[in-house]
Short mmCIF file of C-alpha atoms and ligand atoms in Angstrom, two decimals:
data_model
loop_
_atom_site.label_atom_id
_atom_site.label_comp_id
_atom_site.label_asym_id
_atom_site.label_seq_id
_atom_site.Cartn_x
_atom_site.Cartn_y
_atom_site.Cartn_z
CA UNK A 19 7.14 -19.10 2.35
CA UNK A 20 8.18 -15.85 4.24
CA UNK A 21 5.69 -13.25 4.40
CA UNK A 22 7.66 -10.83 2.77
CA UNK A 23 8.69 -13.17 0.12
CA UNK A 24 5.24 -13.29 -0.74
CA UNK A 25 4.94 -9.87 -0.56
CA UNK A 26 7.83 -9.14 -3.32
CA UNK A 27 6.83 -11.70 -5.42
CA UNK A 28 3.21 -10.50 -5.67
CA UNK A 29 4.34 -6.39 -6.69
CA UNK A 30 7.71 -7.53 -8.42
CA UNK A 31 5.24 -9.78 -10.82
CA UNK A 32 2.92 -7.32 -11.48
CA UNK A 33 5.45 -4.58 -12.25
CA UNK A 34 4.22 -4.27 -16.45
CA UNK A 35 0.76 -4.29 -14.85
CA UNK A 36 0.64 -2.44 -12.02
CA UNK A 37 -0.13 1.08 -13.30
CA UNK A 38 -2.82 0.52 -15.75
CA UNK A 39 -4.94 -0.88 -12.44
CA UNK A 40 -3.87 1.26 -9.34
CA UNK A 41 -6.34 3.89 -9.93
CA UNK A 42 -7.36 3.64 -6.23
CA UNK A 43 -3.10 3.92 -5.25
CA UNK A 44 -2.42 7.29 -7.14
CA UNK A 45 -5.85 8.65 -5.65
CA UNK A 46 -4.36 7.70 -2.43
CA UNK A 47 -1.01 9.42 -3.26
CA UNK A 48 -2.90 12.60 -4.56
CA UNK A 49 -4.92 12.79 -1.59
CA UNK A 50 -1.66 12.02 0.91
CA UNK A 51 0.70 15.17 -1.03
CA UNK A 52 -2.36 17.06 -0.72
CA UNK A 53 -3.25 16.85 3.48
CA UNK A 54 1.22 16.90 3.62
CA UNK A 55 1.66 20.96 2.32
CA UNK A 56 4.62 22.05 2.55
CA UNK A 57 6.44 19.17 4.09
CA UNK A 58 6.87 18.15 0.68
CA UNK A 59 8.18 21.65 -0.72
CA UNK A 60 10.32 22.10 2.23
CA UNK A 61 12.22 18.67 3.01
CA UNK A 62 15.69 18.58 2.03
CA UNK A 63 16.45 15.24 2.56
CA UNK A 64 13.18 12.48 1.72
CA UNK A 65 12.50 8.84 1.93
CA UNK A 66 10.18 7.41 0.40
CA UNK A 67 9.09 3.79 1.09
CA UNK A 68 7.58 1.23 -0.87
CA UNK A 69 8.24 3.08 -4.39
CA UNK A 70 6.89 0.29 -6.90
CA UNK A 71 6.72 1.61 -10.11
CA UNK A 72 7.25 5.57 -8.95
CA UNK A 73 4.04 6.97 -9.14
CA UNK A 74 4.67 9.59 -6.33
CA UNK A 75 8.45 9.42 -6.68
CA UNK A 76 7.63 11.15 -9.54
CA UNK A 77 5.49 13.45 -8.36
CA UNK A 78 7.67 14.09 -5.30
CA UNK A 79 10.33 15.07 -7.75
CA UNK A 80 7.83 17.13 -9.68
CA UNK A 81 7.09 19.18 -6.49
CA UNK A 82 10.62 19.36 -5.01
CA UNK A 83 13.55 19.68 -7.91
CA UNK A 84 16.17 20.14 -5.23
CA UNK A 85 15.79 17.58 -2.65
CA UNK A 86 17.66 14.49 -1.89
CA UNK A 87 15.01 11.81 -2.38
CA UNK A 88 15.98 8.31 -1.70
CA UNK A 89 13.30 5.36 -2.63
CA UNK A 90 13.01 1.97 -1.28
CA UNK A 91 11.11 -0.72 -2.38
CA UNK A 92 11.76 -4.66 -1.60
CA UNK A 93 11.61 -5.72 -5.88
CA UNK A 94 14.59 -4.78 -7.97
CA UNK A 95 12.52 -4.96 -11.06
CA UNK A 96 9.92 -2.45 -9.42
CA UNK A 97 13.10 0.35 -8.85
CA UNK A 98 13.82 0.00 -12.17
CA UNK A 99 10.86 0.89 -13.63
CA UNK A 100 10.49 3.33 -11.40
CA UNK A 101 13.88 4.84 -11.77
CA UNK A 102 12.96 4.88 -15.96
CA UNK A 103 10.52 7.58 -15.20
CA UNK A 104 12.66 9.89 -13.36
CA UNK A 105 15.17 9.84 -16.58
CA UNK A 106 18.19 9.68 -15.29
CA UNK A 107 17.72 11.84 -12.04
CA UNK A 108 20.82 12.97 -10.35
CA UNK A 109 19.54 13.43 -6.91
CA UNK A 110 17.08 9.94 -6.47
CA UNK A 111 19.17 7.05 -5.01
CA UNK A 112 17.59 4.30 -5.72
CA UNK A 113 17.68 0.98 -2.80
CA UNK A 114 16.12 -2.06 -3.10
CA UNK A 115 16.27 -2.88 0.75
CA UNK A 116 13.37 -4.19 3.49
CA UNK A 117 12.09 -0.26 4.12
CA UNK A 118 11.51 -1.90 7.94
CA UNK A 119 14.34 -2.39 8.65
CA UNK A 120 16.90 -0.19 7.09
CA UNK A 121 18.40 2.21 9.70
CA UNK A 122 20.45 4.76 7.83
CA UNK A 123 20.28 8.18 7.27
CA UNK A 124 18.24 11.31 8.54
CA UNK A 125 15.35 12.64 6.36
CA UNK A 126 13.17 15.86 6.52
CA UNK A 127 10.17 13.77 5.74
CA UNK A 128 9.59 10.08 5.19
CA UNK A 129 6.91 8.87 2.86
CA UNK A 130 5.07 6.04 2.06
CA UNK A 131 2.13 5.18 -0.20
CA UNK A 132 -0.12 2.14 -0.03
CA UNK A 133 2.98 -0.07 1.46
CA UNK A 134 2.21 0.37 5.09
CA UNK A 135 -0.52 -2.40 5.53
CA UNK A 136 1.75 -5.06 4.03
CA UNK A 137 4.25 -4.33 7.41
CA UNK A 138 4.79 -7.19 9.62
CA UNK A 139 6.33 -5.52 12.59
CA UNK A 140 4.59 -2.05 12.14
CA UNK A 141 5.08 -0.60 15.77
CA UNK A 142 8.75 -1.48 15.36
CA UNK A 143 9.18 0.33 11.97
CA UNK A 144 7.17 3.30 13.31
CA UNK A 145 9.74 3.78 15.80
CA UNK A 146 12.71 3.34 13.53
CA UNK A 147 10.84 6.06 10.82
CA UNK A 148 10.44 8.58 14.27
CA UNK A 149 14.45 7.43 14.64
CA UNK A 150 15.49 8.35 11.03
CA UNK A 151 13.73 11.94 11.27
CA UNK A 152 15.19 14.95 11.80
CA UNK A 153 13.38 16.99 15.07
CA UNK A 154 10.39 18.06 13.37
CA UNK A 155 10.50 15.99 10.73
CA UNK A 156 6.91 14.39 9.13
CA UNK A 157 6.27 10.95 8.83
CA UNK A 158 3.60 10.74 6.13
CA UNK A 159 1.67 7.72 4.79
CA UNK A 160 -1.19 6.36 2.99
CA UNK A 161 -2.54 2.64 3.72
CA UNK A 162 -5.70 0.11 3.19
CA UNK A 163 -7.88 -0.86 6.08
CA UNK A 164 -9.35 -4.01 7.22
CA UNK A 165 -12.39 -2.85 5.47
CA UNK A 166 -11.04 -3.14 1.99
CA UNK A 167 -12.59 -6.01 0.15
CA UNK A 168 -14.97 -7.46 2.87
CA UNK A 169 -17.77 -8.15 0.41
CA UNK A 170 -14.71 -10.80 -1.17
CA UNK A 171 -13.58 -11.77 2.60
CA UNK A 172 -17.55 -12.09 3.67
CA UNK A 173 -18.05 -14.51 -0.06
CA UNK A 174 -15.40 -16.69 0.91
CA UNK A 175 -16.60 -17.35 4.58
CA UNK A 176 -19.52 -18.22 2.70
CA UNK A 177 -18.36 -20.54 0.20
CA UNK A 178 -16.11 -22.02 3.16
CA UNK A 179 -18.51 -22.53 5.36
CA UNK A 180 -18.00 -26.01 7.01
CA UNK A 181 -14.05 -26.16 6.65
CA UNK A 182 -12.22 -27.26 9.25
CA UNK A 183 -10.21 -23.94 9.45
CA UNK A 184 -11.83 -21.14 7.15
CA UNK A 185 -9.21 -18.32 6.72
CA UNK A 186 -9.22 -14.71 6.36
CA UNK A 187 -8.02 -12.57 3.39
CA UNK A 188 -5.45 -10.63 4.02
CA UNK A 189 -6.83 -7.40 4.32
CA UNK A 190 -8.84 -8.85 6.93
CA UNK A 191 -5.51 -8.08 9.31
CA UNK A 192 -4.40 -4.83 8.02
CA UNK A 193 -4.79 -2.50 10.72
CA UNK A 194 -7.42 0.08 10.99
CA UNK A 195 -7.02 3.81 11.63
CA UNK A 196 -7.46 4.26 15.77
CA UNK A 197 -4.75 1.14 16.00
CA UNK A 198 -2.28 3.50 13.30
CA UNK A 199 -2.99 6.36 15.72
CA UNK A 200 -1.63 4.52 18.63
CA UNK A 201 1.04 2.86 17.25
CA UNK A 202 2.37 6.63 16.19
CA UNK A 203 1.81 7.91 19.50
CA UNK A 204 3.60 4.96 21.05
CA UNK A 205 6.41 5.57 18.92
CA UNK A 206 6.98 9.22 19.90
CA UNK A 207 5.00 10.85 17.32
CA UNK A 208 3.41 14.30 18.26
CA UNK A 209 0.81 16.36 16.43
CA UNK A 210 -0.98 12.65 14.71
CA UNK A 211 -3.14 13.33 12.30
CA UNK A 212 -5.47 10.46 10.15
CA UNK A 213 -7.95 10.44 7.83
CA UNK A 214 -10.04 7.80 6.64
CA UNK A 215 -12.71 6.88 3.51
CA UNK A 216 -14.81 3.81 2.41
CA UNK A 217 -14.16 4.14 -1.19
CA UNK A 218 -16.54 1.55 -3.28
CA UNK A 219 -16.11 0.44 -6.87
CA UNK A 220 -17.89 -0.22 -9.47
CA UNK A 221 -16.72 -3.46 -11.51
CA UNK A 222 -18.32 -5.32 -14.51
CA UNK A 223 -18.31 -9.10 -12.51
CA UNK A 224 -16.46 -10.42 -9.81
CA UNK A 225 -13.81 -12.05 -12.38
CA UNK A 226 -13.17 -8.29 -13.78
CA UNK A 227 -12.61 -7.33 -10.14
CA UNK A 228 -10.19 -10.20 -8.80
CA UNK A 229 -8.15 -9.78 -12.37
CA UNK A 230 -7.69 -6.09 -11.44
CA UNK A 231 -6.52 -6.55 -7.92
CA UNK A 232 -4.21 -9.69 -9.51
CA UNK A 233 -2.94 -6.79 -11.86
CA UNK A 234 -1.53 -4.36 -9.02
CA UNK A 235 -0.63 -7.20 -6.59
CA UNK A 236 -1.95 -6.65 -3.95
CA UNK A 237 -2.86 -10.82 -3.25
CA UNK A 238 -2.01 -12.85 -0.76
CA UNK A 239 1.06 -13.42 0.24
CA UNK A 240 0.78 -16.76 1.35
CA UNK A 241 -1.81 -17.91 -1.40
CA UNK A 242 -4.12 -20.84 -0.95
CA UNK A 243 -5.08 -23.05 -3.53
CA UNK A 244 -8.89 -23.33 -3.75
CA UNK A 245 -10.53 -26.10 -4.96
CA UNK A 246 -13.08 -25.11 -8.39
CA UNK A 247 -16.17 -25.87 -6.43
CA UNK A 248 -15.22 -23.13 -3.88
CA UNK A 249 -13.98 -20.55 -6.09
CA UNK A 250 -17.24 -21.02 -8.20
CA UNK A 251 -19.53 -20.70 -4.75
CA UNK A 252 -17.26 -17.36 -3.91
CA UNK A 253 -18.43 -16.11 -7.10
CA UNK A 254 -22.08 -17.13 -6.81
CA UNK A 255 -22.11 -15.63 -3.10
CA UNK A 256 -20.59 -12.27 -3.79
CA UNK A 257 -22.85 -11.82 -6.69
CA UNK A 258 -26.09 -12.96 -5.17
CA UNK A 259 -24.99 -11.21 -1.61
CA UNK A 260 -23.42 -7.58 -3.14
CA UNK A 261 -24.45 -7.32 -6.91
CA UNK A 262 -26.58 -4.63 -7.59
CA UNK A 263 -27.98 -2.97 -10.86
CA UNK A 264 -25.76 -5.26 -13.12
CA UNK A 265 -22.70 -4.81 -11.11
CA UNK A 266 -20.99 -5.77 -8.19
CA UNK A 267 -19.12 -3.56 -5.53
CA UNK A 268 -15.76 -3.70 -3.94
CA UNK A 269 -14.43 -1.36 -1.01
CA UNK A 270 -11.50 0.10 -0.27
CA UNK A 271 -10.75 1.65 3.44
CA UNK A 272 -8.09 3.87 2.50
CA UNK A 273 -6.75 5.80 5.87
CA UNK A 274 -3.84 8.85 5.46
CA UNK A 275 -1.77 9.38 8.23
CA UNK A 276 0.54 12.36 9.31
CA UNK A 277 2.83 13.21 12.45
CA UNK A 278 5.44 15.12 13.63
CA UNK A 279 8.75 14.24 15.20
C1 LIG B 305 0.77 -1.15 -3.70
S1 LIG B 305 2.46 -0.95 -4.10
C2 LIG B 305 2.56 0.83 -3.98
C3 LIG B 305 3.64 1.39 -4.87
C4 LIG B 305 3.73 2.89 -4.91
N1 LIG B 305 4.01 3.45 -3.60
C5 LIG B 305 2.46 3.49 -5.47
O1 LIG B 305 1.84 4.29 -4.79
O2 LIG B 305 2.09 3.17 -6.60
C6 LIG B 305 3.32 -1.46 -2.61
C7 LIG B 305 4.82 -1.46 -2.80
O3 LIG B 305 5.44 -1.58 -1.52
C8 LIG B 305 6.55 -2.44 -1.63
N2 LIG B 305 6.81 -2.93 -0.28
C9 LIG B 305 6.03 -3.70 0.51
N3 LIG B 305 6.61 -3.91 1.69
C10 LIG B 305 7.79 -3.25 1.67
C11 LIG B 305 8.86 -3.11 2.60
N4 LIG B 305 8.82 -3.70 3.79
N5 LIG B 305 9.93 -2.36 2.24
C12 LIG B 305 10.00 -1.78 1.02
N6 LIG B 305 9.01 -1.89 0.09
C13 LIG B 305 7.93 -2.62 0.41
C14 LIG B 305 6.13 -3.48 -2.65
O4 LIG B 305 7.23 -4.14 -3.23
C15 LIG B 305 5.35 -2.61 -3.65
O5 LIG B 305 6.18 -2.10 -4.63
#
């Protein structure tokens, strides 16, 4: 199946779901509207891609009545639900396009929350986002690491060990912070400007903390059916490996990005 498929699939299936889980997301989108400022305030025209369910639409419309804010995502269902919490508003236009690859229009700001690492041509869409601004316009965006669930990518090496071909999850590939940075500056960007932060929760059991990442989805796109006896020895591993005072961890690299046209 096409990555992307996989990709829409995974959020559009999770859309009843996905905001009684993303706690880490809408930090993520707190954090990113507060390092933007006034970008937000000021932008006429916005884009935001990879809406989902409209957590920061929402609050995008909260903080700027008046601009013309136009939201992507790949998952019909997921700009639906979205557009039911912005009531009715006159000045969101809603798209349910590949935010990659779309070319139109010219936006103050563009705007993205934890969609970025899912990209599979990122230097490409970097340059079309630096195309799509106005001069002086700020590309802002929130995204995962490679670092975010190694203690479940380091259990399943584990648990695989002796396969013929043992393969990575896919956070494993997302792309770290100094490779964003380049990419920007490759694509034109002046003035770049990241941020990064090992976040590391808390759950109950592993099983609590796979059902919660099944509940935003955020799994792999090209999912691999494993047999029982490796699932169980993931779970064994990543408790006897990471658990500690009756519960186990699970990190998040979360990296913010900013730059200037
Ligand atoms: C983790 S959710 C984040 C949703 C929302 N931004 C938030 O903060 O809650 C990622 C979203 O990005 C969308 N997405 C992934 N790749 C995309 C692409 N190439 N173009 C548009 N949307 C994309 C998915 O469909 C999903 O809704």
């Amino acid at each position: 199946m096409h990555t992307k498929h996989g990709i829409r699939r995974n959020f559009a299936r999770r859309a009843a779901t996905y905001d009684a889980h993303a706690r880490v997301q809408r930090l993520m989108a707190d954090e990113l509207l507060r390092l933007i400022g006034d970008a937000v305030t000021q932008a006429q025209k916005i884009l935001e891609i990879g809406c989902g369910t409209g957590y920061l639409t929402r609050a995008l419309r909260c903080l700027n009545p008046q601009a013309w804010l136009v939201a992507v995502d790949l998952d019909g269902r997921l700009i639906r639900t979205a557009r039911n919490k912005l009531n009715g508003d006159h000045r969101t236009t809603w798209l349910v396009a590949d935010g990659e690859t779309m070319t139109r229009g010219a936006f103050n700001l563009i705007i993205s929350n934890s969609t970025f690492q899912w990209f599979c041509q990122p230097g490409e869409t970097l340059k079309t986002c630096a195309e799509r601004l106005t001069p002086g316009g700020t590309l802002a965006f929130a995204a995962m690491g490679p670092r975010t669930f190694h203690e479940l990518g380091a259990s399943l090496k584990i648990a695989e060990a002796g396969r013929a071909s043992p393969v990575d999850i896919p956070a494993a590939g997302f792309l770290g912070r100094d490779a964003w940075e380049d990419l920007l500056k490759q694509a034109g960007f002046v003035e770049v400007c990241t941020a990064g932060r090992l976040l590391v929760l808390d759950f109950p059991s592993v099983r609590d903390f796979l059902k919660s990442i099944q509940a935003t989805g955020a799994t792999n796109p090209h999912p691999r059916p494993f047999s029982s006896r490796v699932f169980q020895a993931m779970l064994a591993a990543y408790q006897e490996r990471f658990a500690k005072n009756g519960s186990i961890p699970a990190s998040y690299e979360l990296i913010w990005a900013l730059a200037r046209k």
